[in-house]
CSV table of C-alpha atoms in Angstrom, one decimal:
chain,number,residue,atom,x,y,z
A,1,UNK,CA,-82.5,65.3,-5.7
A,2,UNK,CA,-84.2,64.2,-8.7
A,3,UNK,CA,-83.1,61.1,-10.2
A,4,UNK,CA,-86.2,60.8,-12.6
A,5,UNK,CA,-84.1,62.6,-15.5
A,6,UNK,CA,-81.2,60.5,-15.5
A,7,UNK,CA,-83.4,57.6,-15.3
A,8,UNK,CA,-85.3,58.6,-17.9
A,9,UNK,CA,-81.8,59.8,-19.8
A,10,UNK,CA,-80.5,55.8,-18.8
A,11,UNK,CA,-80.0,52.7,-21.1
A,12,UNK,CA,-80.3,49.1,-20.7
A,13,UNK,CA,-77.5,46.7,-20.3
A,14,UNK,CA,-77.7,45.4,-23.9
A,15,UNK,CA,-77.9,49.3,-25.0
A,16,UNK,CA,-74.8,49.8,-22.6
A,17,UNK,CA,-72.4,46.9,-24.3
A,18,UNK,CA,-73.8,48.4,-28.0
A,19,UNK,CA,-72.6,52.0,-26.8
A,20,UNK,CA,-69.5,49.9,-25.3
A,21,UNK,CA,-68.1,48.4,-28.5
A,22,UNK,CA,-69.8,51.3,-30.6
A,23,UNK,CA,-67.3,53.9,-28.5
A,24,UNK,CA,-64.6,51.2,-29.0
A,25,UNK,CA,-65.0,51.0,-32.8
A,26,UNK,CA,-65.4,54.9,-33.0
A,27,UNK,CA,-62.9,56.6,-30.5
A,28,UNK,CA,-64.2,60.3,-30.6
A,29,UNK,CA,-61.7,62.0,-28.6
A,30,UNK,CA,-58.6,61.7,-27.0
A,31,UNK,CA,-59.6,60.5,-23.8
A,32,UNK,CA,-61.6,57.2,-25.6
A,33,UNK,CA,-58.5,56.7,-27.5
A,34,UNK,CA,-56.8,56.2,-24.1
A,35,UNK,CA,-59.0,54.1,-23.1
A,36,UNK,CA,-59.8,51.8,-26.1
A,37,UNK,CA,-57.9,49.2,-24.2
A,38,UNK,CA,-60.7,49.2,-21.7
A,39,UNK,CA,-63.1,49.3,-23.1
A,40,UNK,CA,-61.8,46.7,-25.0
A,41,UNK,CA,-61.1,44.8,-21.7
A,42,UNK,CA,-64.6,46.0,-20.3
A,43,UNK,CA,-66.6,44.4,-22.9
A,44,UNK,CA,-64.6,41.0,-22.7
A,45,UNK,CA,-65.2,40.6,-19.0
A,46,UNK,CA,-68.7,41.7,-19.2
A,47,UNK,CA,-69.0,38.8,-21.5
A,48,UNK,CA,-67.3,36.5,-19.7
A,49,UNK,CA,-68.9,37.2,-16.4
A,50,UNK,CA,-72.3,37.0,-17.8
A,51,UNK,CA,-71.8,33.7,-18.9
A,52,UNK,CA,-70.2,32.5,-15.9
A,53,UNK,CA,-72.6,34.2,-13.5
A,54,UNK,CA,-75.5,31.5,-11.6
A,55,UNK,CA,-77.3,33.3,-8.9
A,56,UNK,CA,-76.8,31.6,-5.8
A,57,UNK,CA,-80.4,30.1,-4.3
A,58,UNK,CA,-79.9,30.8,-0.7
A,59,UNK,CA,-79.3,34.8,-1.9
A,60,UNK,CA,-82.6,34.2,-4.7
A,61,UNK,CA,-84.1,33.5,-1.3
A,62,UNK,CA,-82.8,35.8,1.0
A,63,UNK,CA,-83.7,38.3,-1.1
A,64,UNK,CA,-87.8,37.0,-2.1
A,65,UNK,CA,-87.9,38.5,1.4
A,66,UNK,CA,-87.1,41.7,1.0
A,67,UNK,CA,-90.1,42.2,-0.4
A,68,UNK,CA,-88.2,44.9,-3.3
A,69,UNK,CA,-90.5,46.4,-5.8
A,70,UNK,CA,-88.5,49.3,-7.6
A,71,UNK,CA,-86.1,49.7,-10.1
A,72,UNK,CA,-81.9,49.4,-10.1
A,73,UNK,CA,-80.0,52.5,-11.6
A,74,UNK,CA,-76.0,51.8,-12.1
A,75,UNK,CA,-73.8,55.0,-12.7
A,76,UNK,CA,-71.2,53.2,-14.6
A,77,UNK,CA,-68.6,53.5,-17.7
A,78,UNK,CA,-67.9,50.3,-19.9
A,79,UNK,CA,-63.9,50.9,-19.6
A,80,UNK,CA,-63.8,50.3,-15.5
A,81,UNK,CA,-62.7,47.5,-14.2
A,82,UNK,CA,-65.0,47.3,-11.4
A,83,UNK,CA,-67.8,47.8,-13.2
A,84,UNK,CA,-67.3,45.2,-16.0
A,85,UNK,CA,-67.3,42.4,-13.0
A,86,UNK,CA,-70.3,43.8,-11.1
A,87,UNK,CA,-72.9,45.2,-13.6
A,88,UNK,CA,-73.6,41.9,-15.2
A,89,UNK,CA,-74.0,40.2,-11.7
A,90,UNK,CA,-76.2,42.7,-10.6
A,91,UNK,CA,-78.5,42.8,-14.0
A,92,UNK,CA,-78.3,39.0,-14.0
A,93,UNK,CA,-79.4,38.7,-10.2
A,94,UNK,CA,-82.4,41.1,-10.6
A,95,UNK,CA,-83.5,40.7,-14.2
A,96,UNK,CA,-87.2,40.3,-12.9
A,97,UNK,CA,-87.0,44.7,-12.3
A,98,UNK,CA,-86.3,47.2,-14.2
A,99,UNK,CA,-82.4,47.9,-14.3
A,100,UNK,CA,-80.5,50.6,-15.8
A,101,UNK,CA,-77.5,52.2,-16.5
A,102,UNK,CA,-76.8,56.0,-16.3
A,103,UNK,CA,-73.2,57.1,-18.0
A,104,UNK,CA,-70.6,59.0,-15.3
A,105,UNK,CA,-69.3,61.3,-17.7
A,106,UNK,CA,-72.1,62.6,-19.0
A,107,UNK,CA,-73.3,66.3,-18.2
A,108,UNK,CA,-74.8,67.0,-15.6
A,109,UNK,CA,-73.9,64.0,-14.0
A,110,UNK,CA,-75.3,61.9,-11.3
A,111,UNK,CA,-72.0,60.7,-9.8
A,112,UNK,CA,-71.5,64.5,-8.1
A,113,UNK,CA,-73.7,63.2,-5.8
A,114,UNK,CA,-72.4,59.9,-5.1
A,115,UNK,CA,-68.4,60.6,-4.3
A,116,UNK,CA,-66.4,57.8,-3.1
A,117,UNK,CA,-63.9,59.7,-0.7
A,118,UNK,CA,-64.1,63.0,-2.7
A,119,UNK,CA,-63.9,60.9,-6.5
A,120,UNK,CA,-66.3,59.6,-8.9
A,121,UNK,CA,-65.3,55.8,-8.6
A,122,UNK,CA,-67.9,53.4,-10.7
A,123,UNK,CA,-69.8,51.9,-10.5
A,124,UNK,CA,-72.8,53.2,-8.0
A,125,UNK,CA,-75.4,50.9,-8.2
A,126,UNK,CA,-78.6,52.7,-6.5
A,127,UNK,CA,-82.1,51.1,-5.4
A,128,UNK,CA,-85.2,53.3,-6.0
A,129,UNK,CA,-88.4,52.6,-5.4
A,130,UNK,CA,-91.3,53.0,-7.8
A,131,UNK,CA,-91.5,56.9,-7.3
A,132,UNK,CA,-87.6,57.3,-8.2
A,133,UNK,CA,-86.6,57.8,-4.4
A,134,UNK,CA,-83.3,56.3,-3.2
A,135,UNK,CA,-83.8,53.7,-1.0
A,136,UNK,CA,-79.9,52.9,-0.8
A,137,UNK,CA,-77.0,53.1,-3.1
A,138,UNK,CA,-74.0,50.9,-3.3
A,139,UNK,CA,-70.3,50.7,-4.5
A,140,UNK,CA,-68.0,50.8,-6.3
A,141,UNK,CA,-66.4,47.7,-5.6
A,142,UNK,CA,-67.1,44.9,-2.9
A,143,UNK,CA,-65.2,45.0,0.9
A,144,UNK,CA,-62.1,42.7,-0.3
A,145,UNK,CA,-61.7,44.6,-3.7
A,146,UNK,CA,-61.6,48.0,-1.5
A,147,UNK,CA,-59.2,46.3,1.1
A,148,UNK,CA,-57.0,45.4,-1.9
A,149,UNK,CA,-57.2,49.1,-3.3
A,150,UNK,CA,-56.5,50.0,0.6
A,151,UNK,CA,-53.1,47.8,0.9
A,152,UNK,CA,-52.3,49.0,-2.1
A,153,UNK,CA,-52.5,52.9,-1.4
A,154,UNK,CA,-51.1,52.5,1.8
A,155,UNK,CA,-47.5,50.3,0.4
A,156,UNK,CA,-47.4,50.9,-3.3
A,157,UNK,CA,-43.5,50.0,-3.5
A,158,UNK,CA,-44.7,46.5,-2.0
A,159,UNK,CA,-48.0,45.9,-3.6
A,160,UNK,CA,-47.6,47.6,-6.6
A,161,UNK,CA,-50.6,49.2,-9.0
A,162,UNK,CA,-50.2,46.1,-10.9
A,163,UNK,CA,-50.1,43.7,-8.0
A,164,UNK,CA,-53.1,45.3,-7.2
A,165,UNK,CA,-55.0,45.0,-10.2
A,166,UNK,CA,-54.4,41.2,-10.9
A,167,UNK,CA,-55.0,40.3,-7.2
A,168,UNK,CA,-58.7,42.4,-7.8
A,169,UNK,CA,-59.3,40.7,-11.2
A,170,UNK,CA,-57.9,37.7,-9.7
A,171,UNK,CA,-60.9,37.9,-6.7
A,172,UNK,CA,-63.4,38.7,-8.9
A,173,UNK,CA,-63.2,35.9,-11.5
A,174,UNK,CA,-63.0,33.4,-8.7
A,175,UNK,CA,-65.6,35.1,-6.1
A,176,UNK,CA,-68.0,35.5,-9.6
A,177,UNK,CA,-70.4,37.7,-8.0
A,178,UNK,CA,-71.0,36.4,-4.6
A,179,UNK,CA,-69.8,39.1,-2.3
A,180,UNK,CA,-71.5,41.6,-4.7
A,181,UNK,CA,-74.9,40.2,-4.0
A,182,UNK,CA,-74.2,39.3,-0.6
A,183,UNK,CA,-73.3,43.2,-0.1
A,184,UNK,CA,-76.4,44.9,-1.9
A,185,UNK,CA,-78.9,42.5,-0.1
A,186,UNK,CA,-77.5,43.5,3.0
A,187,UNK,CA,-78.6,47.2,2.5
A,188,UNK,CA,-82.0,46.5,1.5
């Protein structure tokens, strides 16, 4: 596959919260409208998480070994959940490359390629190296937020959708990146 056009086709992560509250402050179609709250919600903890995020120094380390020199493309939407915690860890932890964001919904899309369990879940974040081939892709959320999503799925009358959500938002505001970082240095 050819991930060269929807790089090229990508925006930053300033460009991606502009489109963000842009979309929010001109709802197009039905579908934004039912999601304003969201994106509304996506942008706050965006905000949020970049100003709580520090890189940890043991993983700035670990990962000066690697020996990485290629660029970072998230396929992502500004209303998920998931992806408002993880994108601004991930642009944070590797601001020294080249990281951008490539929409899900747009057409052709990228995600067809990247199914989670037969759906486009978000974000996919995907390390190329300087020719645009995939060296590996990650996502969409970290091991505990898919164990969460997995409890939930398999006892929703006990741990409800709700339950589920605050637990994951929960997990995230208090984990602030860790396992995220811990996760995508593991497959490099």
């Amino acid at each position: 596959m050819n991930i060269k056009p929807f790089w090229d086709n990508a925006v930053s992560y300033t460009e991606y919260l502009r489109d963000a509250g842009e979309r929010l402050g001109n709802l197009k179609n039905t579908q934004e409208a039912e999601f304003a709250e969201y994106y509304k919600l996506g942008i706050q903890r965006m905000n949020r998480m970049w100003d709580k995020y520090i890189p940890n120094a043991t993983q700035v380390e670990a990962f000066a070994k690697k020996n990485f020199n290629g660029k970072i493309l998230i396929i992502s939407e500004a209303w998920c959940g998931d992806a408002s915690q993880v994108i601004p860890v991930v642009v944070k932890f590797f601001e020294q490359f080249e990281v951008r964001i490539s929409y899900r919904d747009q057409e052709p899309s990228l995600i067809d390629d990247y199914l989670t369990n037969g759906g486009k879940s978000i974000p996919i974040v995907i390390f190329l190296d300087e020719d645009f081939n995939e060296i590996a892709h990650w996502g969409p959320r970290p091991k505990h937020g898919t164990e969460l999503l997995e409890k939930h799925k398999a006892n929703p009358e006990e741990f409800t959708k709700d339950q589920f959500y605050v637990e994951l938002q929960t997990y995230y505001a208090k984990n602030r990146g860790f396992d995220t970082i811990a996760e995508l240095l593991e497959i490099l």
